[in-house]
Coordinates of N, CA, C and O in Angstrom, one line a residue:
X1 N -7.9 16.0 2.0 CA -8.5 16.0 0.8 C -9.7 15.1 0.6 O -10.0 14.3 1.5
X2 N -10.3 15.1 -0.5 CA -11.5 14.3 -0.6 C -11.4 13.9 -2.3 O -11.0 14.5 -3.0
X3 N -12.1 12.8 -2.5 CA -12.3 12.3 -3.8 C -13.9 12.2 -3.8 O -14.6 11.5 -3.1
X4 N -14.3 12.6 -4.9 CA -15.7 12.7 -5.1 C -16.1 11.9 -6.5 O -15.5 12.6 -7.4
X5 N -17.0 10.9 -6.6 CA -17.4 10.4 -7.8 C -18.8 10.8 -8.2 O -19.8 10.7 -7.4
X6 N -19.0 11.3 -9.4 CA -20.3 11.7 -10.0 C -20.7 10.9 -11.2 O -19.8 10.6 -11.9
X7 N -21.9 10.7 -11.4 CA -22.4 10.0 -12.6 C -22.5 11.0 -13.7 O -22.3 12.1 -13.6
X8 N -23.0 10.5 -14.9 CA -23.0 11.5 -16.1 C -24.0 12.5 -15.9 O -24.1 13.3 -16.7
X9 N -25.0 12.3 -14.9 CA -25.9 13.5 -14.7 C -25.4 14.5 -13.5 O -26.2 15.3 -13.0
X10 N -24.1 14.3 -13.2 CA -23.5 15.1 -12.2 C -24.2 14.9 -10.8 O -24.1 15.8 -10.0
X11 N -24.7 13.7 -10.5 CA -25.2 13.3 -9.2 C -24.1 12.6 -8.6 O -23.6 11.5 -9.1
X12 N -23.8 13.1 -7.3 CA -22.8 12.5 -6.6 C -23.1 11.1 -6.2 O -24.2 10.7 -5.5
X13 N -22.3 10.1 -6.4 CA -22.5 8.7 -6.2 C -21.8 8.3 -5.0 O -22.2 7.4 -4.1
X14 N -20.5 8.9 -4.7 CA -19.8 8.5 -3.6 C -18.8 9.6 -3.3 O -18.5 10.3 -4.1
X15 N -18.3 9.7 -2.1 CA -17.2 10.5 -1.8 C -16.3 9.8 -0.6 O -16.8 9.0 0.1
X16 N -15.1 10.2 -0.5 CA -14.1 9.7 0.5 C -13.2 10.6 0.9 O -12.7 11.3 0.0
X17 N -13.0 10.8 2.3 CA -12.0 11.9 2.7 C -10.8 10.8 2.7 O -10.7 9.7 3.1
X18 N -9.6 11.5 2.3 CA -8.3 10.8 2.5 C -7.2 11.8 3.0 O -7.5 12.9 3.1
X19 N -6.2 11.2 3.6 CA -5.1 12.0 4.1 C -3.8 11.9 3.2 O -3.7 10.7 2.5
X20 N -3.2 12.9 2.9 CA -2.1 13.0 2.0 C -1.1 13.0 2.9 O -0.8 13.9 3.8
X21 N 0.0 12.1 2.7 CA 1.4 12.0 3.4 C 2.5 12.3 2.5 O 2.6 11.7 1.6
X22 N 3.0 13.3 2.9 CA 4.3 13.7 2.2 C 5.5 13.1 2.6 O 5.7 13.0 3.8
X23 N 6.1 12.4 1.8 CA 7.3 11.5 2.1 C 8.5 12.4 1.6 O 8.4 13.1 0.8
X24 N 9.7 12.1 2.3 CA 10.8 12.9 1.9 C 11.2 12.4 0.4 O 11.0 11.3 0.1
X25 N 11.7 13.3 -0.3 CA 12.2 13.2 -1.8 C 13.4 12.3 -1.8 O 14.4 12.3 -1.1
X26 N 13.3 11.4 -2.9 CA 14.5 10.5 -3.1 C 14.5 10.7 -4.6 O 13.6 10.6 -5.4
X27 N 15.8 11.0 -4.9 CA 16.0 11.2 -6.3 C 17.2 10.2 -6.7 O 18.3 9.9 -6.2
X28 N 16.9 9.5 -7.9 CA 17.8 8.5 -8.4 C 18.4 9.2 -9.5 O 18.1 10.3 -10.1
X29 N 19.7 8.9 -9.6 CA 20.6 9.6 -10.9 C 20.2 9.1 -12.3 O 20.3 9.9 -13.2
X30 N 19.4 8.1 -12.3 CA 19.0 7.5 -13.6 C 17.8 6.6 -13.6 O 17.5 6.3 -12.4
X31 N 17.1 6.4 -14.4 CA 15.8 5.6 -14.3 C 15.7 4.8 -15.7 O 15.9 5.3 -16.9
X32 N 15.4 3.6 -15.5 CA 15.2 2.5 -16.6 C 13.6 2.3 -16.7 O 12.8 2.2 -15.5
X33 N 13.0 2.5 -17.8 CA 11.5 2.4 -18.1 C 11.2 1.5 -19.1 O 11.9 1.7 -20.2
X34 N 10.2 0.7 -18.9 CA 9.6 -0.1 -20.0 C 8.2 0.3 -20.2 O 7.5 0.4 -19.2
X35 N 7.7 0.6 -21.5 CA 6.3 1.0 -21.8 C 5.7 -0.2 -22.6 O 6.2 -0.3 -23.6
X36 N 4.7 -0.8 -22.1 CA 4.0 -1.7 -22.7 C 2.6 -1.3 -23.3 O 1.9 -0.7 -22.4
X37 N 2.2 -1.4 -24.5 CA 1.0 -0.9 -24.8 C 0.6 -1.4 -26.3 O 1.1 -2.3 -26.9
X38 N -0.5 -0.6 -26.8 CA -1.1 -0.8 -28.0 C -0.5 0.1 -29.1 O 0.7 0.6 -29.0
X39 N -1.2 0.6 -29.9 CA -0.8 1.5 -31.1 C -0.4 2.9 -30.7 O 0.6 3.6 -31.2
X40 N -1.1 3.3 -29.5 CA -0.7 4.5 -28.9 C 0.9 4.4 -28.5 O 1.4 5.6 -28.4
X41 N 1.4 3.5 -28.0 CA 2.8 3.3 -27.7 C 3.5 3.1 -28.8 O 4.7 3.6 -29.2
X42 N 3.1 2.1 -29.9 CA 3.8 1.8 -31.1 C 4.2 2.9 -31.8 O 5.4 3.0 -32.5
X43 N 3.3 3.9 -32.0 CA 3.8 5.3 -32.6 C 5.0 6.0 -32.1 O 5.6 6.6 -32.8
X44 N 5.4 5.7 -30.8 CA 6.6 6.2 -30.3 C 6.6 7.6 -30.0 O 7.7 8.2 -29.4
X45 N 5.5 8.3 -30.0 CA 5.5 9.7 -29.8 C 5.4 10.0 -28.4 O 6.2 11.0 -27.9
X46 N 4.8 9.1 -27.4 CA 4.7 9.4 -26.2 C 6.1 9.0 -25.5 O 6.5 9.6 -24.6
X47 N 6.8 8.0 -25.9 CA 8.0 7.5 -25.4 C 9.1 8.5 -25.7 O 10.0 8.9 -25.0
X48 N 9.0 9.2 -27.1 CA 9.9 10.2 -27.3 C 9.7 11.5 -26.4 O 10.7 12.1 -26.0
X49 N 8.5 11.7 -26.1 CA 8.2 13.0 -25.4 C 8.9 12.6 -23.9 O 9.4 13.6 -23.3
X50 N 8.9 11.4 -23.4 CA 9.3 11.1 -22.2 C 10.9 11.3 -22.2 O 11.4 12.0 -21.2
X51 N 11.4 10.9 -23.2 CA 12.9 11.2 -23.4 C 13.1 12.5 -23.6 O 14.3 13.2 -22.9
X52 N 12.5 13.4 -24.2 CA 12.7 14.8 -24.5 C 12.7 15.4 -23.1 O 13.5 16.2 -22.8
X53 N 11.6 15.2 -22.2 CA 11.4 15.8 -21.0 C 12.5 15.4 -20.1 O 13.1 16.3 -19.4
X54 N 13.0 14.2 -20.1 CA 14.1 13.8 -19.2 C 15.4 14.6 -19.7 O 16.0 15.0 -18.7
X55 N 15.6 14.7 -20.9 CA 16.8 15.4 -21.5 C 16.8 16.8 -21.1 O 17.8 17.4 -20.6
X56 N 15.5 17.4 -21.2 CA 15.5 18.9 -20.8 C 15.8 19.2 -19.4 O 16.3 20.2 -19.1
X57 N 15.4 18.1 -18.5 CA 15.7 18.4 -17.2 C 17.2 17.8 -16.7 O 17.4 17.7 -15.5
X58 N 17.9 17.3 -17.7 CA 19.1 16.7 -17.4 C 19.2 15.5 -16.6 O 20.1 15.2 -15.8
X59 N 18.2 14.7 -17.0 CA 17.9 13.5 -16.2 C 18.3 12.3 -17.1 O 17.9 12.3 -18.3
X60 N 18.9 11.2 -16.6 CA 19.3 10.1 -17.4 C 18.2 9.1 -17.4 O 18.1 8.4 -16.4
X61 N 17.4 9.0 -18.4 CA 16.3 7.9 -18.5 C 16.7 6.9 -19.7 O 16.9 7.5 -20.9
X62 N 16.5 5.7 -19.3 CA 16.8 4.6 -20.5 C 15.4 3.8 -20.8 O 15.0 3.3 -19.7
X63 N 15.0 4.0 -21.9 CA 13.8 3.2 -22.3 C 14.2 1.7 -22.7 O 15.2 1.7 -23.6
X64 N 13.4 0.9 -22.2 CA 13.7 -0.6 -22.6 C 12.7 -1.0 -23.6 O 11.6 -0.7 -23.6
X65 N 12.9 -2.1 -24.4 CA 12.1 -2.8 -25.3 C 12.6 -3.2 -26.6 O 13.8 -2.9 -26.8
X66 N 11.8 -4.1 -27.4 CA 12.4 -4.6 -28.4 C 11.8 -3.9 -29.7 O 12.0 -4.1 -30.9
X67 N 11.0 -2.8 -29.4 CA 10.3 -2.1 -30.5 C 10.9 -0.7 -30.5 O 11.5 -0.2 -29.5
X68 N 10.7 0.0 -31.5 CA 11.2 1.4 -31.7 C 12.6 1.6 -32.3 O 13.2 0.5 -32.7
X69 N 13.2 2.7 -32.2 CA 14.4 2.9 -32.8 C 15.2 3.8 -31.9 O 14.8 4.6 -31.2
X70 N 16.5 3.6 -32.0 CA 17.5 4.3 -31.2 C 17.1 4.3 -29.8 O 16.9 3.2 -29.2
X71 N 17.3 5.4 -29.1 CA 16.9 5.3 -27.7 C 15.4 5.3 -27.3 O 15.1 5.1 -26.1
X72 N 14.8 5.4 -28.4 CA 13.1 5.4 -28.2 C 12.5 4.0 -28.4 O 11.9 3.6 -29.3
X73 N 12.9 3.2 -27.4 CA 12.5 1.7 -27.2 C 11.2 1.6 -26.3 O 10.8 2.5 -25.6
X74 N 10.5 0.6 -26.7 CA 9.2 0.3 -26.0 C 8.5 -0.9 -26.5 O 9.3 -1.7 -27.3
X75 N 7.7 -1.4 -26.0 CA 6.8 -2.7 -26.3 C 5.4 -2.3 -26.8 O 4.4 -2.8 -26.0
X76 N 5.3 -1.5 -27.8 CA 4.0 -1.3 -28.2 C 3.6 -1.9 -29.6 O 4.6 -2.0 -30.4
X77 N 2.3 -2.4 -29.6 CA 2.1 -3.2 -30.8 C 0.6 -2.9 -31.1 O -0.2 -2.8 -30.3
X78 N 0.5 -2.3 -32.6 CA -0.9 -1.9 -32.8 C -1.9 -3.1 -32.8 O -1.5 -4.1 -33.3
X79 N -3.0 -2.7 -32.3 CA -4.2 -3.6 -32.3 C -4.2 -4.6 -31.1 O -4.9 -5.5 -30.9
X80 N -3.0 -4.7 -30.3 CA -2.9 -5.5 -29.3 C -3.7 -5.0 -28.0 O -4.0 -4.0 -27.7
X81 N -4.2 -6.3 -27.4 CA -4.9 -6.2 -26.2 C -4.0 -6.6 -24.8 O -3.0 -7.3 -25.1
X82 N -4.4 -6.4 -23.7 CA -3.8 -7.0 -22.6 C -3.9 -8.6 -22.8 O -2.9 -9.3 -22.5
X83 N -4.8 -9.1 -23.3 CA -5.0 -10.5 -23.6 C -4.0 -10.9 -24.6 O -3.5 -12.1 -24.2
X84 N -3.6 -10.2 -25.5 CA -2.6 -10.6 -26.5 C -1.3 -10.9 -25.8 O -0.6 -11.7 -26.1
X85 N -1.0 -9.8 -24.9 CA 0.4 -9.8 -24.3 C 0.5 -11.1 -23.3 O 1.6 -11.7 -23.0
X86 N -0.8 -11.5 -22.9 CA -0.8 -12.7 -21.8 C -0.9 -13.9 -22.5 O -0.2 -15.0 -22.2
X87 N -1.5 -14.1 -23.7 CA -1.8 -15.4 -24.2 C -1.2 -15.7 -25.6 O -1.2 -16.9 -26.0
X88 N -1.0 -14.7 -26.2 CA -0.3 -14.7 -27.5 C 1.1 -15.4 -27.7 O 2.0 -14.8 -27.1
X89 N 1.4 -16.5 -28.3 CA 2.7 -17.1 -28.3 C 3.9 -16.0 -29.2 O 5.0 -16.3 -29.0
X90 N 3.5 -14.9 -29.7 CA 4.4 -14.1 -30.3 C 4.7 -13.0 -29.5 O 5.4 -12.1 -29.8
X91 N 4.0 -12.9 -28.3 CA 4.2 -12.0 -27.3 C 5.6 -12.1 -26.8 O 6.1 -13.1 -26.3
X92 N 6.5 -11.1 -26.7 CA 7.9 -11.3 -26.0 C 7.9 -11.6 -24.7 O 8.9 -12.1 -24.0
X93 N 6.7 -11.5 -24.1 CA 6.5 -11.7 -22.6 C 6.1 -13.3 -22.3 O 5.9 -13.8 -21.2
X94 N 5.6 -13.9 -23.5 CA 5.0 -15.2 -23.4 C 6.1 -16.3 -23.2 O 6.9 -16.5 -24.0
X95 N 5.9 -16.9 -22.1 CA 6.8 -18.1 -21.8 C 6.2 -19.3 -22.2 O 5.2 -19.7 -21.8
X96 N 6.9 -20.0 -23.2 CA 6.2 -21.4 -23.7 C 6.1 -22.4 -22.8 O 5.4 -23.3 -23.0
X97 N 6.8 -22.3 -21.8 CA 6.9 -23.4 -20.6 C 5.7 -23.0 -19.8 O 4.9 -24.1 -19.5
X98 N 5.5 -21.8 -19.4 CA 4.4 -21.7 -18.5 C 3.1 -21.3 -19.1 O 2.0 -21.3 -18.6
X99 N 3.3 -20.9 -20.4 CA 2.1 -20.6 -21.3 C 1.3 -19.4 -20.9 O 0.1 -19.4 -21.0
X100 N 2.1 -18.4 -20.4 CA 1.4 -17.0 -19.9 C 2.4 -16.0 -20.0 O 3.6 -16.1 -20.3
X101 N 2.1 -14.9 -19.7 CA 2.8 -13.6 -19.5 C 3.8 -13.9 -18.4 O 3.5 -14.1 -17.2
X102 N 5.2 -13.8 -18.5 CA 6.0 -14.1 -17.6 C 7.2 -12.9 -17.7 O 8.0 -12.9 -18.6
X103 N 7.1 -12.0 -16.8 CA 8.1 -10.8 -16.8 C 9.5 -11.1 -16.7 O 10.4 -10.7 -17.3
X104 N 9.6 -12.1 -15.6 CA 11.1 -12.6 -15.5 C 11.6 -13.2 -16.7 O 12.8 -13.0 -17.1
X105 N 10.7 -14.0 -17.4 CA 11.3 -14.6 -18.6 C 11.6 -13.5 -19.7 O 12.7 -13.6 -20.2
X106 N 10.9 -12.5 -19.8 CA 11.1 -11.4 -20.7 C 12.5 -10.8 -20.4 O 13.3 -10.4 -21.1
X107 N 12.7 -10.5 -19.1 CA 13.9 -9.7 -18.7 C 15.0 -10.4 -18.9 O 16.0 -10.0 -19.4
X108 N 15.0 -11.8 -18.7 CA 16.3 -12.6 -19.0 C 16.5 -12.7 -20.4 O 17.5 -12.7 -20.8
X109 N 15.4 -13.1 -21.1 CA 15.5 -13.2 -22.6 C 16.2 -12.0 -23.3 O 16.9 -12.1 -24.3
X110 N 15.8 -10.7 -22.7 CA 16.3 -9.5 -23.4 C 17.7 -9.1 -22.8 O 18.2 -8.1 -23.2
X111 N 18.0 -9.7 -21.8 CA 19.4 -9.5 -21.1 C 19.3 -8.3 -20.2 O 20.4 -7.7 -20.1
X112 N 18.1 -7.9 -19.8 CA 18.0 -6.8 -18.9 C 18.2 -7.1 -17.4 O 17.7 -8.3 -17.0
X113 N 19.0 -6.4 -16.7 CA 19.2 -6.7 -15.4 C 18.3 -6.2 -14.2 O 18.2 -6.5 -13.0
X114 N 17.4 -5.3 -14.9 CA 16.5 -4.8 -14.0 C 15.5 -3.6 -14.6 O 16.0 -3.2 -15.7
X115 N 14.6 -3.2 -14.1 CA 13.7 -1.9 -14.7 C 13.0 -1.3 -13.3 O 12.7 -2.0 -12.4
X116 N 13.2 -0.1 -13.4 CA 12.7 0.7 -12.3 C 11.2 1.0 -12.3 O 10.5 1.0 -11.3
X117 N 10.7 1.2 -13.6 CA 9.2 1.5 -13.7 C 8.7 0.8 -15.1 O 9.4 0.9 -16.1
X118 N 7.5 0.4 -14.9 CA 6.8 -0.2 -16.1 C 5.4 0.6 -16.2 O 4.8 0.6 -15.3
X119 N 5.3 1.1 -17.4 CA 4.0 1.6 -17.8 C 3.1 0.6 -18.5 O 3.5 0.1 -19.5
X120 N 1.9 0.5 -18.2 CA 1.0 -0.3 -19.1 C -0.1 0.5 -19.6 O -0.9 1.2 -18.8
X121 N -0.2 0.6 -20.9 CA -1.0 1.6 -21.5 C -1.8 0.7 -22.5 O -1.6 0.6 -23.7
X122 N -2.8 0.0 -21.9 CA -3.7 -0.9 -22.7 C -5.1 -0.6 -22.4 O -5.5 0.0 -21.2
X123 N -6.0 -1.0 -23.2 CA -7.5 -1.0 -22.9 C -8.3 -0.6 -23.9 O -9.5 -1.0 -24.1
X124 N -7.8 0.2 -25.0 CA -8.7 0.7 -26.1 C -9.1 -0.6 -26.9 O -10.4 -0.8 -27.0
X125 N -8.3 -1.5 -27.3 CA -8.7 -2.7 -28.1 C -9.4 -3.7 -27.3 O -10.1 -4.5 -27.8
X126 N -9.1 -3.6 -26.0 CA -9.9 -4.6 -25.1 C -11.4 -4.4 -25.1 O -12.1 -5.4 -25.0
X127 N -11.8 -3.3 -25.1 CA -13.2 -3.0 -25.1 C -13.7 -2.3 -26.3 O -15.2 -2.0 -26.3
X128 N -13.1 -2.2 -27.2 CA -13.5 -1.5 -28.6 C -14.7 -2.4 -29.2 O -14.5 -3.6 -29.2
X129 N -15.7 -1.7 -29.6 CA -16.9 -2.5 -30.3 C -17.9 -2.9 -29.2 O -19.0 -3.7 -29.6
X130 N -17.7 -2.8 -27.9 CA -18.8 -3.2 -27.0 C -19.8 -2.1 -26.8 O -19.6 -1.0 -26.4
X131 N -21.0 -2.5 -27.2 CA -22.1 -1.6 -27.3 C -23.1 -1.5 -26.2 O -23.9 -0.7 -26.2
X132 N -23.1 -2.3 -25.2 CA -24.0 -2.3 -24.2 C -23.4 -2.7 -22.8 O -22.3 -3.2 -22.8
X133 N -24.2 -2.4 -21.9 CA -23.6 -2.8 -20.6 C -24.2 -4.2 -20.0 O -23.8 -4.6 -18.9
X134 N -24.9 -4.8 -20.8 CA -25.5 -6.2 -20.5 C -24.3 -7.3 -20.4 O -24.1 -8.0 -19.5
X135 N -23.6 -7.3 -21.5 CA -22.3 -8.2 -21.5 C -21.0 -7.5 -21.1 O -20.4 -6.8 -22.1
X136 N -20.6 -7.8 -19.9 CA -19.3 -6.9 -19.5 C -18.1 -8.0 -19.6 O -17.0 -7.7 -18.9
X137 N -18.2 -9.0 -20.4 CA -17.0 -10.0 -20.4 C -15.8 -9.3 -20.9 O -14.7 -9.7 -20.5
X138 N -15.9 -8.4 -21.6 CA -14.6 -7.7 -22.2 C -13.9 -7.0 -21.0 O -12.6 -7.0 -21.0
X139 N -14.7 -6.3 -20.3 CA -14.1 -5.6 -19.1 C -13.4 -6.6 -18.0 O -12.4 -6.4 -17.6
X140 N -14.2 -7.6 -17.7 CA -13.8 -8.8 -16.8 C -12.5 -9.4 -17.5 O -11.6 -9.6 -16.7
X141 N -12.5 -9.6 -18.7 CA -11.2 -10.2 -19.3 C -10.1 -9.2 -19.3 O -8.9 -9.7 -19.0
X142 N -10.3 -8.2 -19.6 CA -9.3 -6.9 -19.6 C -8.7 -6.9 -18.2 O -7.5 -7.0 -18.0
X143 N -9.5 -6.8 -17.2 CA -9.0 -6.8 -15.7 C -8.3 -8.0 -15.4 O -7.2 -7.9 -14.7
X144 N -8.8 -9.2 -15.7 CA -8.2 -10.3 -15.4 C -6.5 -10.4 -16.1 O -5.8 -10.8 -15.3
X145 N -6.5 -10.0 -17.3 CA -5.2 -10.1 -17.8 C -4.3 -8.9 -17.4 O -3.2 -9.2 -17.3
X146 N -4.9 -7.8 -17.2 CA -3.9 -6.7 -16.4 C -3.5 -7.3 -15.1 O -2.4 -7.0 -14.7
X147 N -4.4 -7.8 -14.3 CA -3.8 -8.5 -12.9 C -2.5 -9.5 -13.2 O -1.8 -9.5 -12.3
X148 N -2.9 -10.3 -14.4 CA -1.9 -11.3 -14.7 C -0.4 -10.6 -14.8 O 0.6 -10.9 -14.4
X149 N -0.6 -9.5 -15.7 CA 0.7 -8.7 -16.1 C 1.3 -8.1 -14.8 O 2.5 -8.2 -14.5
X150 N 0.5 -7.4 -13.9 CA 0.8 -6.8 -12.8 C 1.4 -7.8 -11.7 O 2.6 -7.4 -11.2
X151 N 0.8 -8.8 -11.6 CA 1.2 -9.7 -10.6 C 2.6 -10.4 -11.0 O 3.5 -10.8 -10.3
X152 N 2.8 -10.5 -12.4 CA 4.1 -11.0 -13.0 C 5.3 -10.2 -12.7 O 6.5 -10.5 -12.4
X153 N 5.0 -8.6 -12.9 CA 5.9 -7.8 -12.8 C 6.3 -7.8 -11.4 O 7.5 -7.7 -11.0
X154 N 5.3 -7.8 -10.2 CA 5.6 -7.9 -8.9 C 6.4 -9.1 -8.4 O 7.2 -8.9 -7.7
X155 N 6.1 -10.1 -9.2 CA 6.8 -11.5 -8.7 C 8.3 -11.3 -9.2 O 9.2 -11.7 -8.4
X156 N 8.6 -10.6 -10.2 CA 9.9 -10.3 -10.7 C 10.8 -9.4 -10.0 O 11.7 -9.7 -9.4
X157 N 10.0 -8.3 -9.4 CA 10.6 -7.4 -8.4 C 9.4 -6.6 -7.8 O 8.9 -5.6 -8.5
X158 N 9.2 -6.7 -6.5 CA 8.1 -6.1 -5.8 C 8.1 -4.5 -5.9 O 7.4 -3.8 -5.6
X159 N 9.5 -4.1 -5.9 CA 9.8 -2.7 -5.8 C 9.8 -2.0 -7.3 O 9.9 -0.7 -7.2
X160 N 9.7 -2.6 -8.2 CA 9.4 -2.1 -9.5 C 8.1 -1.2 -9.4 O 6.9 -1.7 -9.1
X161 N 8.2 0.1 -10.0 CA 6.9 0.9 -9.9 C 6.2 0.4 -11.1 O 6.6 0.4 -12.3
X162 N 4.8 0.4 -11.1 CA 3.9 0.1 -12.1 C 3.0 1.2 -12.2 O 2.3 1.6 -11.3
X163 N 2.8 1.8 -13.5 CA 2.0 2.9 -13.9 C 1.0 2.2 -14.8 O 1.4 1.9 -15.9
X164 N -0.3 2.4 -14.6 CA -1.5 2.0 -15.4 C -2.0 3.3 -16.1 O -2.6 4.0 -15.2
X165 N -1.5 3.7 -17.3 CA -2.2 4.8 -17.9 C -3.6 4.5 -18.3 O -4.0 3.6 -19.1
X166 N -4.3 5.6 -17.9 CA -5.8 5.5 -18.2 C -5.9 6.3 -19.7 O -5.8 7.4 -19.6
X167 N -6.1 5.4 -20.6 CA -6.2 6.1 -22.1 C -7.5 6.3 -22.6 O -7.9 6.9 -23.5
X168 N -8.5 5.5 -21.9 CA -9.8 5.8 -22.3 C -10.5 6.7 -21.4 O -10.6 6.4 -20.2
X169 N -11.2 7.7 -21.9 CA -11.9 8.6 -21.0 C -12.9 7.9 -20.2 O -13.6 7.2 -20.7
X170 N -12.9 8.2 -18.9 CA -13.8 7.8 -18.0 C -15.4 8.1 -18.4 O -15.8 9.2 -19.1
X171 N -16.3 7.1 -18.3 CA -17.6 7.2 -18.6 C -18.5 6.6 -17.5 O -18.0 5.7 -16.8
X172 N -19.7 6.8 -17.5 CA -20.5 6.2 -16.5 C -20.9 4.8 -16.9 O -21.2 4.0 -15.9
X173 N -20.6 4.5 -18.0 CA -20.9 2.9 -18.4 C -20.0 2.8 -19.6 O -19.5 3.6 -20.4
X174 N -19.8 1.4 -20.1 CA -19.0 1.1 -21.1 C -19.5 1.7 -22.4 O -18.7 1.7 -23.5
X175 N -21.0 2.2 -22.6 CA -21.4 2.6 -23.7 C -20.7 4.0 -24.0 O -20.7 4.3 -25.3
X176 N -20.0 4.8 -23.2 CA -19.5 5.9 -23.5 C -18.4 5.9 -24.5 O -18.1 6.6 -25.3
X177 N -17.7 4.7 -24.6 CA -16.6 4.5 -25.4 C -16.9 4.5 -26.8 O -16.4 5.1 -27.8
X178 N -18.4 4.1 -27.0 CA -19.0 4.1 -28.6 C -19.5 5.3 -28.9 O -20.1 5.5 -30.1
X179 N -19.9 6.3 -28.0 CA -20.6 7.5 -28.4 C -19.9 8.3 -29.3 O -18.6 8.5 -29.2
X180 N -20.6 8.7 -30.3 CA -19.9 9.8 -31.2 C -20.4 11.2 -31.0 O -21.3 11.4 -30.5

């Protein structure tokens, strides 16, 4: 297969051939999932859809989190950025001793024994309001805080799957987010 990247004028910028390796299927009888995000997660619609799909397939999925109701748990907070989860003292992941995002601290504090998969659905609030490509500090800050979160999850358990949901449509530059 191949991946090709085009700019907004449909001019090919790069391409790369890749090999697809099919691995043998492994199926777990159940899955524990934690979804961390902003208002798109706080609404609970996506996490409820995950539960509905699992139920329809006869699959046992448990959502973890301190937000939501019933089985529809998550860690979604309106207006939050990756930075908020990493640096805000009200973040459930913020360890007052280390003064940063600490996934092991969160898991212990919540009494969770493990998690199979963590979804990170952040980015809208991190870059919202950036109008030009001259100052990219918002993107740099977002990436740095996402790395902090991913590294902390990996330090807790390197086999935990991490899914980074792309919720902002791709654009050739950061101005695309503000186009109407």
